[in-house]
Coordinates of C-alpha atoms and ligand atoms in Angstrom, one line a residue:
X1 CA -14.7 -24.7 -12.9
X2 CA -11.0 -23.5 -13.3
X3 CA -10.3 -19.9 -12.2
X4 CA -8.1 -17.3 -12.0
X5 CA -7.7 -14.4 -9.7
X6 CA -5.3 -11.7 -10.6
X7 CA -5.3 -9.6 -7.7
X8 CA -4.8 -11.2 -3.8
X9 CA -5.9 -7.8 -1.7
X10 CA -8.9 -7.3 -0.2
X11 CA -10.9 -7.9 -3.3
X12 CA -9.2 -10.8 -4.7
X13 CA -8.4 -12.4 -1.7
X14 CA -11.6 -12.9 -0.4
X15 CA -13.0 -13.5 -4.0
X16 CA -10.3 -16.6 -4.9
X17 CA -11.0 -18.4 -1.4
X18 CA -14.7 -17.3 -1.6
X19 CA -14.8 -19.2 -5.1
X20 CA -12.7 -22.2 -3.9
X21 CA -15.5 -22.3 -0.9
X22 CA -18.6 -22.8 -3.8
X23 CA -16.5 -25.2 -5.3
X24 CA -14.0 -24.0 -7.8
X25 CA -10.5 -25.0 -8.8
X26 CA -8.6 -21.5 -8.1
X27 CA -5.2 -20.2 -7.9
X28 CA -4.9 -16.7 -7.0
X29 CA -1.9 -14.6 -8.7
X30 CA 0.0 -11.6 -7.2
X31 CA 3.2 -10.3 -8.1
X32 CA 3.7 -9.3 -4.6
X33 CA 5.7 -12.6 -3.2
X34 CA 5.1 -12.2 0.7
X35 CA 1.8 -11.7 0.3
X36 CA 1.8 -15.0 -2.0
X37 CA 3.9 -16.9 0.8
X38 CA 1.5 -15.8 3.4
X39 CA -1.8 -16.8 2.0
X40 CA 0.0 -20.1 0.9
X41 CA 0.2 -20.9 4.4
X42 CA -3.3 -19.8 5.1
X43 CA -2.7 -16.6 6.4
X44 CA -4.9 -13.5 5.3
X45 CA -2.4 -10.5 5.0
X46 CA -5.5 -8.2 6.4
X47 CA -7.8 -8.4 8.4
X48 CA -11.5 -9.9 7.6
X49 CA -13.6 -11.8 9.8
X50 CA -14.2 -15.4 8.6
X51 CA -11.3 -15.3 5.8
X52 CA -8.6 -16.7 7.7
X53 CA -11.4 -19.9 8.7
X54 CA -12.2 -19.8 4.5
X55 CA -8.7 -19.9 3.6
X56 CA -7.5 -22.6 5.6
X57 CA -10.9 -25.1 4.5
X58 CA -10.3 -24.5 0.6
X59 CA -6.3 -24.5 0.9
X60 CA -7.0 -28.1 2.5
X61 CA -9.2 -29.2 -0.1
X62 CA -6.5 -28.7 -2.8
X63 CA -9.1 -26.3 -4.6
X64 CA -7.0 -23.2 -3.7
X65 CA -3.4 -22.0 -4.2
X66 CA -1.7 -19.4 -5.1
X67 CA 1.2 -18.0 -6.9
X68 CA 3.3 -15.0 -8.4
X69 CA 3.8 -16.5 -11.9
X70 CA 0.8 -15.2 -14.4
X71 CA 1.5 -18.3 -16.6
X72 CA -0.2 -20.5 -13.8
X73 CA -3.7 -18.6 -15.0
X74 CA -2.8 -21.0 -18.2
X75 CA -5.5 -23.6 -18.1
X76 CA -8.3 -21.5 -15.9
X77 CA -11.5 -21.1 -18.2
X78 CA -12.4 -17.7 -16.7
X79 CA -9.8 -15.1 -14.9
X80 CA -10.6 -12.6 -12.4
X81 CA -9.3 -9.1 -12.7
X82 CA -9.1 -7.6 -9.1
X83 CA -6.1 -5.7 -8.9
X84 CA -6.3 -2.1 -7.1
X85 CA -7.6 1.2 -8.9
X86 CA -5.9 3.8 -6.2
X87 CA -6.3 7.4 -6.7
X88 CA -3.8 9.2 -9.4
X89 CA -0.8 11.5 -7.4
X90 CA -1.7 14.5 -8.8
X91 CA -5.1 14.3 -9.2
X92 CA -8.5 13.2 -8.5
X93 CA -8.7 10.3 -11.9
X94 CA -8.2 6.7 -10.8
X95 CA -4.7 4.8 -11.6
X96 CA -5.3 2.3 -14.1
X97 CA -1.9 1.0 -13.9
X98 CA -2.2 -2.4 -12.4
X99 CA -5.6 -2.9 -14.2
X100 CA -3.7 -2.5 -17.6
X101 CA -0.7 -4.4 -16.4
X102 CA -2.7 -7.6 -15.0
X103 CA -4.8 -7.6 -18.5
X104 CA -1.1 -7.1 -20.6
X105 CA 0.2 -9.9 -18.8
X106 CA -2.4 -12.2 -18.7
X107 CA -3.4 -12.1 -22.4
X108 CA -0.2 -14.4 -23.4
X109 CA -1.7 -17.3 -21.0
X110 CA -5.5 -16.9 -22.6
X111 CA -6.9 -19.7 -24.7
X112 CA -9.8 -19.8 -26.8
X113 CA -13.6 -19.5 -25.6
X114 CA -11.7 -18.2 -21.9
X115 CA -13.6 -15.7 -20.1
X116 CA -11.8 -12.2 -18.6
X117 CA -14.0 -10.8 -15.3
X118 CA -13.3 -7.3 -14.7
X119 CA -14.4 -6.8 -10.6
X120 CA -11.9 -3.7 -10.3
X121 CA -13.9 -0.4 -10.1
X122 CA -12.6 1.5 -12.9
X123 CA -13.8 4.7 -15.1
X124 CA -16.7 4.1 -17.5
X125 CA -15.4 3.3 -20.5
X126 CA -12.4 0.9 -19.6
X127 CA -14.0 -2.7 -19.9
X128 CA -14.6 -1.2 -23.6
X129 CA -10.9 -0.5 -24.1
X130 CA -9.8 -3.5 -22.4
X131 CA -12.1 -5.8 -24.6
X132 CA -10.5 -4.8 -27.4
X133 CA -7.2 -5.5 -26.5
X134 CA -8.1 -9.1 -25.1
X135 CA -10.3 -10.3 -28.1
X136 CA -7.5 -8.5 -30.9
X137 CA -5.1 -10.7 -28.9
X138 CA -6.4 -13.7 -28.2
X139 CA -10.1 -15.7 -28.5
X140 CA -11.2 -15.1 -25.3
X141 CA -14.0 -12.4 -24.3
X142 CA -14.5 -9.8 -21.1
X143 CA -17.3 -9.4 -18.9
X144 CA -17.8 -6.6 -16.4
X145 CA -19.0 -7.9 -13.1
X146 CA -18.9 -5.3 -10.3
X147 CA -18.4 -6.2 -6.6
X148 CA -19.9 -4.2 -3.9
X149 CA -18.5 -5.9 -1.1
X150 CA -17.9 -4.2 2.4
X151 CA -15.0 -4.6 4.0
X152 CA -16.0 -6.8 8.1
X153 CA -18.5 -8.0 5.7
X154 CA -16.3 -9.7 2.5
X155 CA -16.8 -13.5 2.6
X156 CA -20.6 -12.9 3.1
X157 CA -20.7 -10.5 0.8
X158 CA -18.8 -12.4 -1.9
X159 CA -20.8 -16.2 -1.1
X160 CA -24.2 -14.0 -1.0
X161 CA -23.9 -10.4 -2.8
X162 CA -27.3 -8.8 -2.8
X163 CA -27.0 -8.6 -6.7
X164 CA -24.9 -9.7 -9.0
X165 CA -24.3 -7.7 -12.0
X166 CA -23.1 -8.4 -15.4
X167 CA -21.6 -6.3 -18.4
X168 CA -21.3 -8.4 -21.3
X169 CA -20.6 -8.0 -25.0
X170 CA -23.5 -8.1 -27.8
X171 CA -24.8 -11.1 -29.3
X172 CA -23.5 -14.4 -29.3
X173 CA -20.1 -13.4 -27.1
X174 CA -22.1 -11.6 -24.9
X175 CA -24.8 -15.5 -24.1
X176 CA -21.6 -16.9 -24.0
X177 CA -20.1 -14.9 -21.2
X178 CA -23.5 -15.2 -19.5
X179 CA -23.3 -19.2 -19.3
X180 CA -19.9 -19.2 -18.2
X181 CA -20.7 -16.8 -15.5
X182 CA -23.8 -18.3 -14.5
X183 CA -21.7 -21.3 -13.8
X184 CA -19.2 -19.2 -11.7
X185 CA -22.3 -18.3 -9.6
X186 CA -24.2 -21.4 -9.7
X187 CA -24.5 -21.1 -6.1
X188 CA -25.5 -17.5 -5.3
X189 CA -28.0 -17.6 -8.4
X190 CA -29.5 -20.3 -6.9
X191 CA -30.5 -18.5 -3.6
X192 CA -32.7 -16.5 -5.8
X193 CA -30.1 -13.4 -5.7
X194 CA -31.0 -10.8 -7.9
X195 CA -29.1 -10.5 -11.5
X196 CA -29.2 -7.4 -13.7
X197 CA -27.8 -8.6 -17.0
X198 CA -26.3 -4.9 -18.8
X199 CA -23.6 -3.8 -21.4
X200 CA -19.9 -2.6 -20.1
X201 CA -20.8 1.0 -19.4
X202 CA -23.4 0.2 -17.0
X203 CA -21.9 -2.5 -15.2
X204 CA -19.5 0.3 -14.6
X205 CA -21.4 2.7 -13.8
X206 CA -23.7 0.7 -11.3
X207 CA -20.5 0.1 -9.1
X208 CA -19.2 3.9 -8.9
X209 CA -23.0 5.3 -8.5
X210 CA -23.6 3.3 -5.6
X211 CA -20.3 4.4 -4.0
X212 CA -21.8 7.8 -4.9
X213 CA -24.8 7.0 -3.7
X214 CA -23.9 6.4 -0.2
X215 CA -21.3 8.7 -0.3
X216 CA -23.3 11.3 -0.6
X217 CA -26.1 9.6 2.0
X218 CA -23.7 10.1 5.3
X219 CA -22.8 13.6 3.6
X220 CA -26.1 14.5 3.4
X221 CA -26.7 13.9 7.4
X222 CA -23.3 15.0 7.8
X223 CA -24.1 18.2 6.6
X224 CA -27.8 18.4 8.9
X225 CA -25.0 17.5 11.4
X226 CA -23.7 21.0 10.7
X227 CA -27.2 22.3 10.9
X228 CA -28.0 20.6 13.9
X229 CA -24.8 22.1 15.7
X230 CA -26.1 25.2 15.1
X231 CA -29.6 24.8 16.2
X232 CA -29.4 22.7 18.8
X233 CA -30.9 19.9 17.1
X234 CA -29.8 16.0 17.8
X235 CA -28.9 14.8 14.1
X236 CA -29.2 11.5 15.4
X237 CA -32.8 11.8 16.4
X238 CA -33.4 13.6 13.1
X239 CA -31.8 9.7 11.7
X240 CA -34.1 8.0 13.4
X241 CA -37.2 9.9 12.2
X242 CA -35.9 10.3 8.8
X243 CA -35.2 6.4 8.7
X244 CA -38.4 5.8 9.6
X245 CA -39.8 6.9 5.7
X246 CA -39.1 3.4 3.8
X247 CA -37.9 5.8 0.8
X248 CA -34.9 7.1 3.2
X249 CA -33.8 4.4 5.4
X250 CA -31.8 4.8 8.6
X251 CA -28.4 3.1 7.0
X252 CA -26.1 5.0 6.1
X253 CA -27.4 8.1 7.8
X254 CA -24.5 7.7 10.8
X255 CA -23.1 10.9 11.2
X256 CA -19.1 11.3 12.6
X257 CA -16.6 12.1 11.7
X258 CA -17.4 10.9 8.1
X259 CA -16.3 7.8 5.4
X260 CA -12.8 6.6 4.3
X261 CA -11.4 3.5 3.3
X262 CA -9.9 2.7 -0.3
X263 CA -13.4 3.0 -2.0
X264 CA -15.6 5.8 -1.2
X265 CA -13.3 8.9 -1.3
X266 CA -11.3 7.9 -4.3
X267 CA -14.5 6.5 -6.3
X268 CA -16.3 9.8 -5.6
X269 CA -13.3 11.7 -7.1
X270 CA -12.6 9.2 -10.3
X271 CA -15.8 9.9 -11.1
X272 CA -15.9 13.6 -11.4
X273 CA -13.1 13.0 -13.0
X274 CA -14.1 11.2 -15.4
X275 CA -17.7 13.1 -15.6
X276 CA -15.2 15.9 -16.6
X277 CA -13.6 14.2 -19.3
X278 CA -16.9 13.2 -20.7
X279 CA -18.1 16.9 -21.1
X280 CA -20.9 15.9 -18.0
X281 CA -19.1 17.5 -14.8
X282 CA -21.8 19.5 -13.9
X283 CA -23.4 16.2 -13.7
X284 CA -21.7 15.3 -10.6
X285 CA -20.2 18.5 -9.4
X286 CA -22.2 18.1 -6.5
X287 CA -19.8 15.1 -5.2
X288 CA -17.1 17.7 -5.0
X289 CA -19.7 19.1 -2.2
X290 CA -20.0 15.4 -0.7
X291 CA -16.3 15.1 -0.5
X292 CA -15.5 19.3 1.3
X293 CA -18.6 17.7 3.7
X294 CA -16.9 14.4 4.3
X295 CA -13.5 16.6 5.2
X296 CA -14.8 19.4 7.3
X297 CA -15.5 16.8 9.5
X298 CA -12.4 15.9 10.4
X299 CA -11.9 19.6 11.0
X300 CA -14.6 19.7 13.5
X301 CA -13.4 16.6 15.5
X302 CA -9.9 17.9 15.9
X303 CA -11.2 21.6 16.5
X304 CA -13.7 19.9 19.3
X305 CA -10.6 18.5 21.1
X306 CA -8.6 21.5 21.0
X307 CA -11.9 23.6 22.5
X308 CA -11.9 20.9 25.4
X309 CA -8.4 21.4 25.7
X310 CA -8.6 25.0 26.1
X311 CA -7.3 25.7 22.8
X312 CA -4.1 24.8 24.1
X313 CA -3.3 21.0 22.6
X314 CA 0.5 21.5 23.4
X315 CA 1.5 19.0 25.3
X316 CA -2.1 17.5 26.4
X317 CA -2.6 14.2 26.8
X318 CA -5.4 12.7 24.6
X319 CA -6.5 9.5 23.9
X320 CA -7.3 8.5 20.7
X321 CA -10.1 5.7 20.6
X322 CA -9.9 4.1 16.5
X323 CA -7.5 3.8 14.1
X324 CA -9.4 2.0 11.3
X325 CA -11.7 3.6 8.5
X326 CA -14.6 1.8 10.4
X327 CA -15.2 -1.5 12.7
X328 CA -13.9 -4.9 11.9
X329 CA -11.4 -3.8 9.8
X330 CA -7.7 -3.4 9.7
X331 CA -7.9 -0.7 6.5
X332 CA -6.6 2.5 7.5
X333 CA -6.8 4.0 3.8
X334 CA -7.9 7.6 3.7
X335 CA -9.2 7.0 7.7
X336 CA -10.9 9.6 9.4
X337 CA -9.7 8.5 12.4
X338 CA -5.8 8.3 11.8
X339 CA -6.2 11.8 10.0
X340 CA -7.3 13.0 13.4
X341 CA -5.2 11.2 15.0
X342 CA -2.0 12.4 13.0
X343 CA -3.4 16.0 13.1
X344 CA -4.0 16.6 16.8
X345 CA -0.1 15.0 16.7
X346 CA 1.1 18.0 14.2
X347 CA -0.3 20.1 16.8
X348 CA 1.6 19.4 19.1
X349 CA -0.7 17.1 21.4
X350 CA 0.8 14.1 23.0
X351 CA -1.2 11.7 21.2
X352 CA -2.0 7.8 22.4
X353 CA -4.1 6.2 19.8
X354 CA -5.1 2.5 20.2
X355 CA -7.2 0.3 17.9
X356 CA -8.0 -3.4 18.1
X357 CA -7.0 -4.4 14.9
X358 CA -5.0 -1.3 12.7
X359 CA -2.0 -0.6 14.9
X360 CA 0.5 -2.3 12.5
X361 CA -1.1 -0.8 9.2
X362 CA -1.1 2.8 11.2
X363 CA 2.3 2.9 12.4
X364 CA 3.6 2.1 9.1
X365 CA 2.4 4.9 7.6
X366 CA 2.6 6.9 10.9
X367 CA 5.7 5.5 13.1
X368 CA 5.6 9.3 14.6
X369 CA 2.3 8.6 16.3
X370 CA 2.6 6.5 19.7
X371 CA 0.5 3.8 20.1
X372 CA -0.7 1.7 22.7
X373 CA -2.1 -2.0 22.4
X374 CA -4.0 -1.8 25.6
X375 CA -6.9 0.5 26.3
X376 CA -6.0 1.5 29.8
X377 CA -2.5 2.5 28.3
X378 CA -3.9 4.9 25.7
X379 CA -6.3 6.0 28.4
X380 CA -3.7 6.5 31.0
X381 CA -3.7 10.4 32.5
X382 CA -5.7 11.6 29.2
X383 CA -7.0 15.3 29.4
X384 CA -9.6 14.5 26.6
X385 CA -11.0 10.9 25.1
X386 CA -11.9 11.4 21.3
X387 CA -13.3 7.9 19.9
X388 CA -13.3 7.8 16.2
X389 CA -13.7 4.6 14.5
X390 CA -17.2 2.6 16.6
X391 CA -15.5 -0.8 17.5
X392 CA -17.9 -2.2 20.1
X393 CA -15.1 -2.5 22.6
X394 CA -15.1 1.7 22.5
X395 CA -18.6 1.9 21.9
X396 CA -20.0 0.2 25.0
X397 CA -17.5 1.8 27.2
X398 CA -19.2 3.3 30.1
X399 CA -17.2 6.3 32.5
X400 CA -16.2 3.7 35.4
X401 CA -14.3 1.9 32.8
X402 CA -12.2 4.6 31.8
X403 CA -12.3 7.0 35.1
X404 CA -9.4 4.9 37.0
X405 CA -6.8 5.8 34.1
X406 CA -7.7 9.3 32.6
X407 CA -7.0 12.7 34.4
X408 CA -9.7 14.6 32.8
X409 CA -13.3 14.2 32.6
X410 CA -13.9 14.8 28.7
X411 CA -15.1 12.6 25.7
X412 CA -15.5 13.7 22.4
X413 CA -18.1 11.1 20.3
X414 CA -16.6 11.4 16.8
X415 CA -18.7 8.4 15.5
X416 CA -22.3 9.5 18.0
X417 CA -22.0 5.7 19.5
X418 CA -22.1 6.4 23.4
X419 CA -24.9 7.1 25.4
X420 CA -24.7 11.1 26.0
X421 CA -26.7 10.5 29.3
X422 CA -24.6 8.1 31.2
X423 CA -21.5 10.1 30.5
X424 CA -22.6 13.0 31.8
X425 CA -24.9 11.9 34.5
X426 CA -21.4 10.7 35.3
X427 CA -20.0 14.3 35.5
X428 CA -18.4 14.2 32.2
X429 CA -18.4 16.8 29.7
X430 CA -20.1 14.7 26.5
X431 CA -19.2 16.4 23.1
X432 CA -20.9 14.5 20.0
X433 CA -21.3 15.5 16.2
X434 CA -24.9 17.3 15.4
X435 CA -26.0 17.0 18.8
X436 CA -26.6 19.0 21.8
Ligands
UDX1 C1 -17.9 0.5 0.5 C2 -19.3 0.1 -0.1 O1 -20.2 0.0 1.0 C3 -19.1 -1.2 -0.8 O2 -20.4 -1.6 -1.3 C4 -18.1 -1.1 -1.9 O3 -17.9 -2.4 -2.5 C5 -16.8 -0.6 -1.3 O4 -17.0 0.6 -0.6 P1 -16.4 -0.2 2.6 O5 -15.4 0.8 2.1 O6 -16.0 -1.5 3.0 O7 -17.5 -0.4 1.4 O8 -17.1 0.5 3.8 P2 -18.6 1.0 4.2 O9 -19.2 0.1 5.1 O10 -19.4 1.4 3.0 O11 -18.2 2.4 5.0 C6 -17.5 3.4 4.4 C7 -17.2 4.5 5.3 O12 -18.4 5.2 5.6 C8 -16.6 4.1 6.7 O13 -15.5 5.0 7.0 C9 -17.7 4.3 7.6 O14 -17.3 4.6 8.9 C10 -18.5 5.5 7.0 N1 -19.9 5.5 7.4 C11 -20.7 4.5 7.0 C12 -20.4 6.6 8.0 O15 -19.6 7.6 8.4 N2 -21.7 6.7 8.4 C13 -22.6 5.7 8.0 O16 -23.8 5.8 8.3 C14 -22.1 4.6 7.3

């Protein structure tokens, strides 16, 4: 089939070489022209493991291009919507800006019988408002088709989503957009993956309540993290043993320092926002909860450093282990780890943070911070270790790897992903989150 992909970031990216992979004609369609030039060449302008490989096998097929003029969607049978929905300044409601600008300027270049995909996660109720405008101007019909991907995890996630989800219009619009997408996802249907065929609001809804969902999950031991500091419990054990019930499940029951990126915190928060402008916040007032759990995290990471530094950060030297949201990414969006990274800097700290992959992104938004490429350099005469995003080059670190650069004998585990015992049969204090 012919497709378009308004959108080229982490979600339309992936999704227009993903589709090119099972087959498809696509051209993906940005207004931002480096990005554009880049993945014309066959570079990915973000890190993903596997999407660089994807890229360059579809671009050399001649099933894949890309481009910053809309009016190349012209002749595409069903177009992508993938374009970010970042948190409103000024409050906690999504910004449907570039939603409502990719639709406005696609509708010129629709024909007849085309097919618009919403795959943006956007407030209940939009793919209803959006319909209307696209069938009033012009003969083609939306469907609302959630993507859960996760970031490390994208090109998998996109060739073989554990579900696929449609919202479609009643009646005979509604079987129509069903065969055309069935035909985008000839492929993936036919690996037996699970479809749930819905209306707008639920296709909607299914994407924000999972974010939700797990959201509220790694609150939910964050917070017996809290409990477990206080108790001398191990939250991790109490993971294990709680994982154990088939109901609960161990994933997602990794307590830190807590989840960022650019989908859980602001989907928590466009939801209660929109809850609240449905008359049902009380409905999820509790994600409010979720979110002051999530954040108090951070707290306690940066107020464990400044305990091991004697409440004195001015000055010390600490090495900060993670820059990304979480592993085998380059994201730094609403990151744990650069918050505490930035906030042991405002206090005065002398701050080395290092990261295999989110340097650039980080010192972009953060050119106070200093940064070190090399481990040993971020390491070098550090008073205190803090590791906060789990890439396996931190996380298998053991203390004769680290004792020839640092000058103290302290790690803080903001992510729980070292082995207490070897640290501190190696005479280092071992600080972790809900546990002894
Ligand atoms: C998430 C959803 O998983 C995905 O389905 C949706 O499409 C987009 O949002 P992503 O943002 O890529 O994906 O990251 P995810 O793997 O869900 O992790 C989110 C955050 O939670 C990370 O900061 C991670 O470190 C944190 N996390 C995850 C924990 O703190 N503990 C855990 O046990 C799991």
């Amino acid at each position: 089939m012919k497709l378009s992909v308004i959108g080229c970031g982490y979600l339309g990216a992936v999704h227009a070489a993903s589709m090119a992979q099972l087959g498809h004609e696509v051209v993906g369609i940005d207004v931002d022209e480096a990005k554009i030039a880049s993945l014309t060449r066959g570079e990915a302008t973000f890190f993903e493991p596997g999407l660089p490989e994807i890229l360059a096998s579809a671009i050399a097929t001649g099933r894949l291009r890309f481009s910053t003029e809309m009016s190349d969607a012209a002749g595409a049978s069903v177009h992508f919507v993938a374009v970010g929905t970042p948190q409103q300044r000024g409050s906690y409601a999504a910004d449907l800006t570039y939603v409502d600008a990719a639709v406005n300027a696609l509708i010129p270049f629709l024909s007849d019988g085309d097919l618009v995909v919403g795959k943006s996660t956007v407030p209940v109720g939009t793919a209803e408002r959006l319909a209307g405008m696209i069938t009033a101007a012009s003969g083609a019909q939306l469907a609302w088709n959630p993507e859960f991907l996760r970031e490390g995890f994208a090109v998998k996630d996109t060739i073989s989503p554990d579900r696929l989800v449609y919202g479609l219009p009643a009646g005979a619009a509604g079987e129509r957009a069903k065969a055309q997408l069935d035909e985008v996802y000839a492929t993936t249907l036919a690996n037996d993956t699970p479809l749930v065929v819905t209306d707008y609001a639920t296709a909607e809804l299914v994407k924000v309540s999972a974010n939700a969902f797990l959201a509220t999950k790694i609150s939910f031991i964050n917070a017996m993290a809290e409990i477990a500091e206080v108790t001398g419990a191990d939250v991790t054990q109490l993971a294990d043993a709680l994982g154990f019930d088939a109901r609960i499940g161990r994933r997602f029951l990794g307590a830190g320092v807590g989840f960022g990126g650019g989908c859980l915190p602001k989907d928590i928060r466009a939801f209660t926002a929109r809850a609240e402008e449905l008359g049902r916040g009380e409905s999820v007032a509790f994600l409010k909860e979720v979110d002051k759990i999530n954040l108090r995290r951070r707290d306690r990471v940066v107020d464990l450093v400044v305990d091991a530094l004697g409440g004195e950060p001015f000055e010390k030297k600490v090495a900060v282990l993670g820059l990304a949201f979480k592993p085998f990414s380059d994201d730094v969006r609403d990151s744990p780890a650069l918050d505490v990274a930035v906030r042991l800097h405002g206090l005065g700290a002398d701050v080395t943070a290092t990261d295999p992959e989110a340097i650039p992104n980080s010192r972009r938004m953060h050119p106070q911070l200093t940064f070190a490429e090399k481990l040993e350099d971020a390491l070098r005469d550090a008073e205190v270790i803090v590791l906060v995003t789990e890439w396996n080059e931190f996380r298998h670190l053991l203390p004769a790897d680290v004792e020839p650069y640092t000058s103290g004998r302290t790690i803080i585990d903001g992510r729980n992903a070292l082995d207490p015992v070897a640290w501190r049969a190696a005479g280092w204090t071992y600080v972790g989150l809900g546990r002894p």
